[in-house]
Structure formats: C-alpha cells, structure tokens
C-alpha cells in the first residue's frame, strides 16, 4: 500500500507503527519481569508444583523452572497485551506514516 505525502507529494512514504513496536517491547519486558517475580515469590509452591507436574526429576529445580516458566508465560502475555495496546495507540493517537523526503508525519 502506497500513498503520497500530503505536504510535498513524495511517494517515498513509510509506514511506522511506533506504538506497536514500543508496546510490544515494554509489554514483553514488563510481563517477563512480573511473571518471574510472581513465580519466584510463590516459587516454593507454584514452582515445585509445576516442576512435579513436568517430571519427578524436578525436585529443587522446580523453583527455578517455575520462575523460568513464569517469565516465559509472563513475557508472552505481556507482549500480546503490549501489542494490542500499541495497536490501539497507533490507530487512535499516533501518525502512521512518515515521508522520507520532508519528514512529515501524517
Ligand atoms: Zn513529504
């Protein structure tokens, strides 16, 4: 999809989704940290439980595994939420196109 710049008429227009990019990044980091922290806090319980469900070998490693699992699921959930929020920001608030010739946002 190509459109021209309303200011200078240039065809060199790029689509920029700042909100989505930032939202996805922030969501991933925040979600990962929250997930890891939550799992570490309840690690002895949840981690071991998850570890035992995964396999009998888990034992004390269950806590660490639980934290990792929590971080991964947290990061994933955070990324999805961030992307969704970012898309909303893109659609509602931010300019979506940038002219490469006159640097206009529109
Ligand atoms: Zn332009």
GROMACS .gro file of N, CA and C and ligand atoms in nm:
model
  319
    1UNK      N    1   0.082  -0.118   0.000
    1UNK     CA    2   0.000   0.000   0.000
    1UNK      C    3   0.087   0.125   0.000
    2UNK      N    4   0.067   0.207  -0.098
    2UNK     CA    5   0.149   0.326  -0.107
    2UNK      C    6   0.060   0.449  -0.116
    3UNK      N    7   0.104   0.553  -0.051
    3UNK     CA    8   0.030   0.677  -0.060
    3UNK      C    9   0.131   0.790  -0.067
    4UNK      N   10   0.087   0.903  -0.109
    4UNK     CA   11   0.180   1.012  -0.126
    4UNK      C   12   0.173   1.109  -0.010
    5UNK      N   13   0.281   1.183   0.008
    5UNK     CA   14   0.291   1.278   0.117
    5UNK      C   15   0.200   1.398   0.089
    6UNK      N   16   0.117   1.435   0.186
    6UNK     CA   17   0.025   1.548   0.167
    6UNK      C   18   0.098   1.683   0.163
    7UNK      N   19   0.221   1.685   0.210
    7UNK     CA   20   0.294   1.813   0.214
    7UNK      C   21   0.376   1.836   0.088
    8UNK      N   22   0.453   1.735   0.046
    8UNK     CA   23   0.540   1.755  -0.070
    8UNK      C   24   0.505   1.665  -0.187
    9UNK      N   25   0.409   1.574  -0.168
    9UNK     CA   26   0.365   1.490  -0.278
    9UNK      C   27   0.458   1.374  -0.310
   10UNK      N   28   0.557   1.353  -0.226
   10UNK     CA   29   0.652   1.245  -0.249
   10UNK      C   30   0.586   1.107  -0.233
   11UNK      N   31   0.636   1.012  -0.310
   11UNK     CA   32   0.585   0.875  -0.299
   11UNK      C   33   0.665   0.795  -0.198
   12UNK      N   34   0.774   0.852  -0.153
   12UNK     CA   35   0.860   0.779  -0.059
   12UNK      C   36   0.806   0.794   0.083
   13UNK      N   37   0.699   0.721   0.108
   13UNK     CA   38   0.632   0.728   0.237
   13UNK      C   39   0.644   0.591   0.304
   14UNK      N   40   0.682   0.591   0.429
   14UNK     CA   41   0.694   0.464   0.500
   14UNK      C   42   0.590   0.457   0.610
   15UNK      N   43   0.549   0.336   0.635
   15UNK     CA   44   0.452   0.311   0.742
   15UNK      C   45   0.530   0.291   0.872
   16UNK      N   46   0.494   0.365   0.974
   16UNK     CA   47   0.563   0.346   1.100
   16UNK      C   48   0.462   0.320   1.211
   17UNK      N   49   0.483   0.208   1.279
   17UNK     CA   50   0.393   0.177   1.390
   17UNK      C   51   0.471   0.185   1.520
   18UNK      N   52   0.498   0.306   1.560
   18UNK     CA   53   0.576   0.329   1.683
   18UNK      C   54   0.510   0.262   1.803
   19UNK      N   55   0.381   0.288   1.820
   19UNK     CA   56   0.309   0.239   1.938
   19UNK      C   57   0.318   0.089   1.951
   20UNK      N   58   0.299   0.020   1.840
   20UNK     CA   59   0.301  -0.126   1.840
   20UNK      C   60   0.440  -0.177   1.879
   21UNK      N   61   0.541  -0.113   1.820
   21UNK     CA   62   0.677  -0.156   1.846
   21UNK      C   63   0.713  -0.136   1.993
   22UNK      N   64   0.685  -0.015   2.043
   22UNK     CA   65   0.717   0.017   2.182
   22UNK      C   66   0.630  -0.068   2.275
   23UNK      N   67   0.501  -0.077   2.243
   23UNK     CA   68   0.410  -0.154   2.326
   23UNK      C   69   0.453  -0.299   2.338
   24UNK      N   70   0.493  -0.359   2.227
   24UNK     CA   71   0.536  -0.498   2.228
   24UNK      C   72   0.660  -0.516   2.313
   25UNK      N   73   0.753  -0.422   2.301
   25UNK     CA   74   0.879  -0.430   2.375
   25UNK      C   75   0.854  -0.414   2.525
   26UNK      N   76   0.784  -0.307   2.559
   26UNK     CA   77   0.755  -0.278   2.700
   26UNK      C   78   0.675  -0.393   2.762
   27UNK      N   79   0.576  -0.439   2.688
   27UNK     CA   80   0.491  -0.548   2.737
   27UNK      C   81   0.571  -0.674   2.762
   28UNK      N   82   0.664  -0.706   2.671
   28UNK     CA   83   0.745  -0.826   2.686
   28UNK      C   84   0.832  -0.817   2.811
   29UNK      N   85   0.900  -0.703   2.827
   29UNK     CA   86   0.990  -0.685   2.942
   29UNK      C   87   0.910  -0.685   3.072
   30UNK      N   88   0.803  -0.604   3.075
   30UNK     CA   89   0.722  -0.593   3.196
   30UNK      C   90   0.659  -0.728   3.230
   31UNK      N   91   0.606  -0.793   3.131
   31UNK     CA   92   0.541  -0.923   3.152
   31UNK      C   93   0.641  -1.027   3.201
   32UNK      N   94   0.760  -1.028   3.142
   32UNK     CA   95   0.863  -1.123   3.182
   32UNK      C   96   0.904  -1.103   3.326
   33UNK      N   97   0.924  -0.975   3.363
   33UNK     CA   98   0.966  -0.944   3.499
   33UNK      C   99   0.856  -0.979   3.599
   34UNK      N  100   0.734  -0.943   3.563
   34UNK     CA  101   0.621  -0.972   3.652
   34UNK      C  102   0.606  -1.122   3.668
   35UNK      N  103   0.614  -1.192   3.557
   35UNK     CA  104   0.599  -1.338   3.560
   35UNK      C  105   0.706  -1.403   3.644
   36UNK      N  106   0.831  -1.359   3.626
   36UNK     CA  107   0.942  -1.417   3.702
   36UNK      C  108   0.927  -1.384   3.850
   37UNK      N  109   0.892  -1.260   3.880
   37UNK     CA  110   0.878  -1.217   4.019
   37UNK      C  111   0.766  -1.293   4.087
   38UNK      N  112   0.654  -1.304   4.017
   38UNK     CA  113   0.540  -1.375   4.074
   38UNK      C  114   0.576  -1.520   4.101
   39UNK      N  115   0.644  -1.579   4.006
   39UNK     CA  116   0.680  -1.719   4.021
   39UNK      C  117   0.785  -1.738   4.128
   40UNK      N  118   0.875  -1.641   4.143
   40UNK     CA  119   0.977  -1.653   4.246
   40UNK      C  120   0.915  -1.638   4.384
   41UNK      N  121   0.821  -1.543   4.394
   41UNK     CA  122   0.755  -1.519   4.522
   41UNK      C  123   0.679  -1.642   4.568
   42UNK      N  124   0.607  -1.701   4.476
   42UNK     CA  125   0.532  -1.822   4.510
   42UNK      C  126   0.606  -1.944   4.459
   43UNK      N  127   0.735  -1.923   4.437
   43UNK     CA  128   0.818  -2.027   4.373
   43UNK      C  129   0.813  -2.160   4.445
   44UNK      N  130   0.831  -2.157   4.576
   44UNK     CA  131   0.834  -2.282   4.652
   44UNK      C  132   0.709  -2.364   4.628
   45UNK      N  133   0.598  -2.291   4.614
   45UNK     CA  134   0.470  -2.359   4.595
   45UNK      C  135   0.446  -2.391   4.447
   46UNK      N  136   0.428  -2.283   4.372
   46UNK     CA  137   0.391  -2.300   4.230
   46UNK      C  138   0.502  -2.368   4.152
   47UNK      N  139   0.625  -2.323   4.175
   47UNK     CA  140   0.738  -2.379   4.100
   47UNK      C  141   0.750  -2.528   4.122
   48UNK      N  142   0.743  -2.568   4.246
   48UNK     CA  143   0.755  -2.710   4.277
   48UNK      C  144   0.638  -2.787   4.219
   49UNK      N  145   0.521  -2.726   4.229
   49UNK     CA  146   0.402  -2.794   4.176
   49UNK      C  147   0.417  -2.815   4.026
   50UNK      N  148   0.456  -2.706   3.957
   50UNK     CA  149   0.476  -2.718   3.812
   50UNK      C  150   0.587  -2.817   3.784
   51UNK      N  151   0.694  -2.804   3.861
   51UNK     CA  152   0.808  -2.895   3.843
   51UNK      C  153   0.768  -3.040   3.859
   52UNK      N  154   0.684  -3.068   3.958
   52UNK     CA  155   0.641  -3.205   3.983
   52UNK      C  156   0.550  -3.254   3.873
   53UNK      N  157   0.475  -3.160   3.819
   53UNK     CA  158   0.385  -3.200   3.710
   53UNK      C  159   0.465  -3.229   3.585
   54UNK      N  160   0.571  -3.150   3.566
   54UNK     CA  161   0.654  -3.169   3.446
   54UNK      C  162   0.728  -3.301   3.455
   55UNK      N  163   0.783  -3.329   3.572
   55UNK     CA  164   0.853  -3.456   3.588
   55UNK      C  165   0.899  -3.477   3.730
   56UNK      N  166   0.923  -3.603   3.768
   56UNK     CA  167   0.962  -3.634   3.905
   56UNK      C  168   1.103  -3.580   3.933
   57UNK      N  169   1.186  -3.569   3.829
   57UNK     CA  170   1.323  -3.524   3.845
   57UNK      C  171   1.334  -3.380   3.893
   58UNK      N  172   1.225  -3.303   3.879
   58UNK     CA  173   1.229  -3.160   3.905
   58UNK      C  174   1.290  -3.126   4.040
   59UNK      N  175   1.232  -3.177   4.149
   59UNK     CA  176   1.285  -3.153   4.282
   59UNK      C  177   1.310  -3.007   4.311
   60UNK      N  178   1.431  -2.975   4.364
   60UNK     CA  179   1.462  -2.834   4.397
   60UNK      C  180   1.468  -2.746   4.272
   61UNK      N  181   1.493  -2.807   4.160
   61UNK     CA  182   1.497  -2.731   4.034
   61UNK      C  183   1.361  -2.680   3.996
   62UNK      N  184   1.260  -2.731   4.062
   62UNK     CA  185   1.123  -2.691   4.031
   62UNK      C  186   1.101  -2.543   4.050
   63UNK      N  187   1.165  -2.486   4.151
   63UNK     CA  188   1.150  -2.343   4.178
   63UNK      C  189   1.206  -2.263   4.061
   64UNK      N  190   1.327  -2.299   4.022
   64UNK     CA  191   1.390  -2.230   3.908
   64UNK      C  192   1.309  -2.249   3.782
   65UNK      N  193   1.264  -2.371   3.759
   65UNK     CA  194   1.184  -2.399   3.641
   65UNK      C  195   1.055  -2.320   3.643
   66UNK      N  196   0.998  -2.310   3.763
   66UNK     CA  197   0.873  -2.233   3.777
   66UNK      C  198   0.896  -2.087   3.744
   67UNK      N  199   1.010  -2.032   3.789
   67UNK     CA  200   1.042  -1.892   3.761
   67UNK      C  201   1.060  -1.870   3.612
   68UNK      N  202   1.130  -1.964   3.549
   68UNK     CA  203   1.153  -1.953   3.404
   68UNK      C  204   1.022  -1.963   3.329
   69UNK      N  205   0.941  -2.062   3.369
   69UNK     CA  206   0.811  -2.078   3.305
   69UNK      C  207   0.726  -1.953   3.323
   70UNK      N  208   0.731  -1.898   3.446
   70UNK     CA  209   0.655  -1.777   3.476
   70UNK      C  210   0.702  -1.661   3.391
   71UNK      N  211   0.835  -1.651   3.375
   71UNK     CA  212   0.891  -1.543   3.295
   71UNK      C  213   0.848  -1.556   3.150
   72UNK      N  214   0.852  -1.679   3.099
   72UNK     CA  215   0.816  -1.701   2.958
   72UNK      C  216   0.668  -1.671   2.935
   73UNK      N  217   0.583  -1.729   3.019
   73UNK     CA  218   0.440  -1.705   3.001
   73UNK      C  219   0.407  -1.558   3.026
   74UNK      N  220   0.475  -1.498   3.126
   74UNK     CA  221   0.453  -1.356   3.155
   74UNK      C  222   0.495  -1.269   3.039
   75UNK      N  223   0.611  -1.299   2.982
   75UNK     CA  224   0.662  -1.222   2.869
   75UNK      C  225   0.569  -1.235   2.750
   76UNK      N  226   0.521  -1.356   2.729
   76UNK     CA  227   0.431  -1.381   2.616
   76UNK      C  228   0.301  -1.304   2.632
   77UNK      N  229   0.242  -1.318   2.751
   77UNK     CA  230   0.117  -1.248   2.779
   77UNK      C  231   0.138  -1.097   2.772
   78UNK      N  232   0.252  -1.052   2.827
   78UNK     CA  233   0.283  -0.909   2.825
   78UNK      C  234   0.301  -0.857   2.685
   79UNK      N  235   0.366  -0.937   2.603
   79UNK     CA  236   0.389  -0.900   2.462
   79UNK      C  237   0.257  -0.884   2.389
   80UNK      N  238   0.169  -0.979   2.408
   80UNK     CA  239   0.038  -0.974   2.343
   80UNK      C  240  -0.038  -0.849   2.388
   81UNK      N  241  -0.039  -0.827   2.520
   81UNK     CA  242  -0.110  -0.711   2.575
   81UNK      C  243  -0.048  -0.582   2.524
   82UNK      N  244   0.086  -0.579   2.522
   82UNK     CA  245   0.157  -0.460   2.474
   82UNK      C  246   0.128  -0.432   2.328
   83UNK      N  247   0.126  -0.537   2.246
   83UNK     CA  248   0.098  -0.521   2.104
   83UNK      C  249  -0.043  -0.468   2.083
   84UNK      N  250  -0.135  -0.521   2.162
   84UNK     CA  251  -0.274  -0.480   2.149
   84UNK      C  252  -0.289  -0.333   2.187
   85UNK      N  253  -0.225  -0.298   2.299
   85UNK     CA  254  -0.230  -0.160   2.346
   85UNK      C  255  -0.161  -0.069   2.245
   86UNK      N  256  -0.046  -0.113   2.195
   86UNK     CA  257   0.030  -0.034   2.098
   86UNK      C  258  -0.049  -0.010   1.971
   87UNK      N  259  -0.120  -0.113   1.927
   87UNK     CA  260  -0.200  -0.100   1.805
   87UNK      C  261  -0.311   0.003   1.826
   88UNK      N  262  -0.368  -0.001   1.945
   88UNK     CA  263  -0.472   0.094   1.980
   88UNK      C  264  -0.417   0.236   1.975
   89UNK      N  265  -0.296   0.252   2.032
   89UNK     CA  266  -0.231   0.383   2.033
   89UNK      C  267  -0.202   0.427   1.889
   90UNK      N  268  -0.154   0.332   1.809
   90UNK     CA  269  -0.126   0.364   1.668
   90UNK      C  270  -0.252   0.411   1.596
   91UNK      N  271  -0.360   0.335   1.618
   91UNK     CA  272  -0.484   0.364   1.547
   91UNK      C  273  -0.545   0.496   1.593
   92UNK      N  274  -0.537   0.521   1.723
   92UNK     CA  275  -0.610   0.634   1.779
   92UNK      C  276  -0.528   0.762   1.789
   93UNK      N  277  -0.401   0.748   1.827
   93UNK     CA  278  -0.327   0.867   1.867
   93UNK      C  279  -0.212   0.908   1.775
   94UNK      N  280  -0.139   0.811   1.723
   94UNK     CA  281  -0.015   0.846   1.654
   94UNK      C  282  -0.033   0.857   1.502
   95UNK      N  283   0.055   0.933   1.444
   95UNK     CA  284   0.061   0.938   1.299
   95UNK      C  285   0.113   0.804   1.251
   96UNK      N  286   0.062   0.757   1.141
   96UNK     CA  287   0.100   0.624   1.096
   96UNK      C  288   0.197   0.624   0.979
   97UNK      N  289   0.216   0.740   0.916
   97UNK     CA  290   0.304   0.744   0.801
   97UNK      C  291   0.407   0.854   0.815
   98UNK      N  292   0.522   0.828   0.756
   98UNK     CA  293   0.627   0.928   0.760
   98UNK      C  294   0.685   0.945   0.620
   99UNK      N  295   0.700   1.070   0.579
   99UNK     CA  296   0.758   1.100   0.448
   99UNK      C  297   0.909   1.099   0.461
  100UNK      N  298   0.975   1.027   0.372
  100UNK     CA  299   1.121   1.017   0.380
  100UNK      C  300   1.189   1.139   0.317
  101UNK      N  301   1.113   1.221   0.247
  101UNK     CA  302   1.173   1.339   0.182
  101UNK      C  303   1.163   1.463   0.270
  102UNK      N  304   1.045   1.490   0.323
  102UNK     CA  305   1.032   1.611   0.404
  102UNK      C  306   1.009   1.578   0.551
  103UNK      N  307   1.009   1.450   0.585
  103UNK     CA  308   0.997   1.402   0.723
  103UNK      C  309   0.865   1.444   0.790
  104UNK      N  310   0.763   1.461   0.710
  104UNK     CA  311   0.634   1.495   0.766
  104UNK      C  312   0.567   1.369   0.820
  105UNK      N  313   0.497   1.382   0.929
  105UNK     CA  314   0.417   1.271   0.981
  105UNK      C  315   0.271   1.301   0.952
  106UNK      N  316   0.202   1.199   0.910
  106UNK     CA  317   0.060   1.219   0.881
  106UNK      C  318  -0.015   1.090   0.897
  107LIG    ZN1  319   0.683   1.489   0.217
   0.00000   0.00000   0.00000
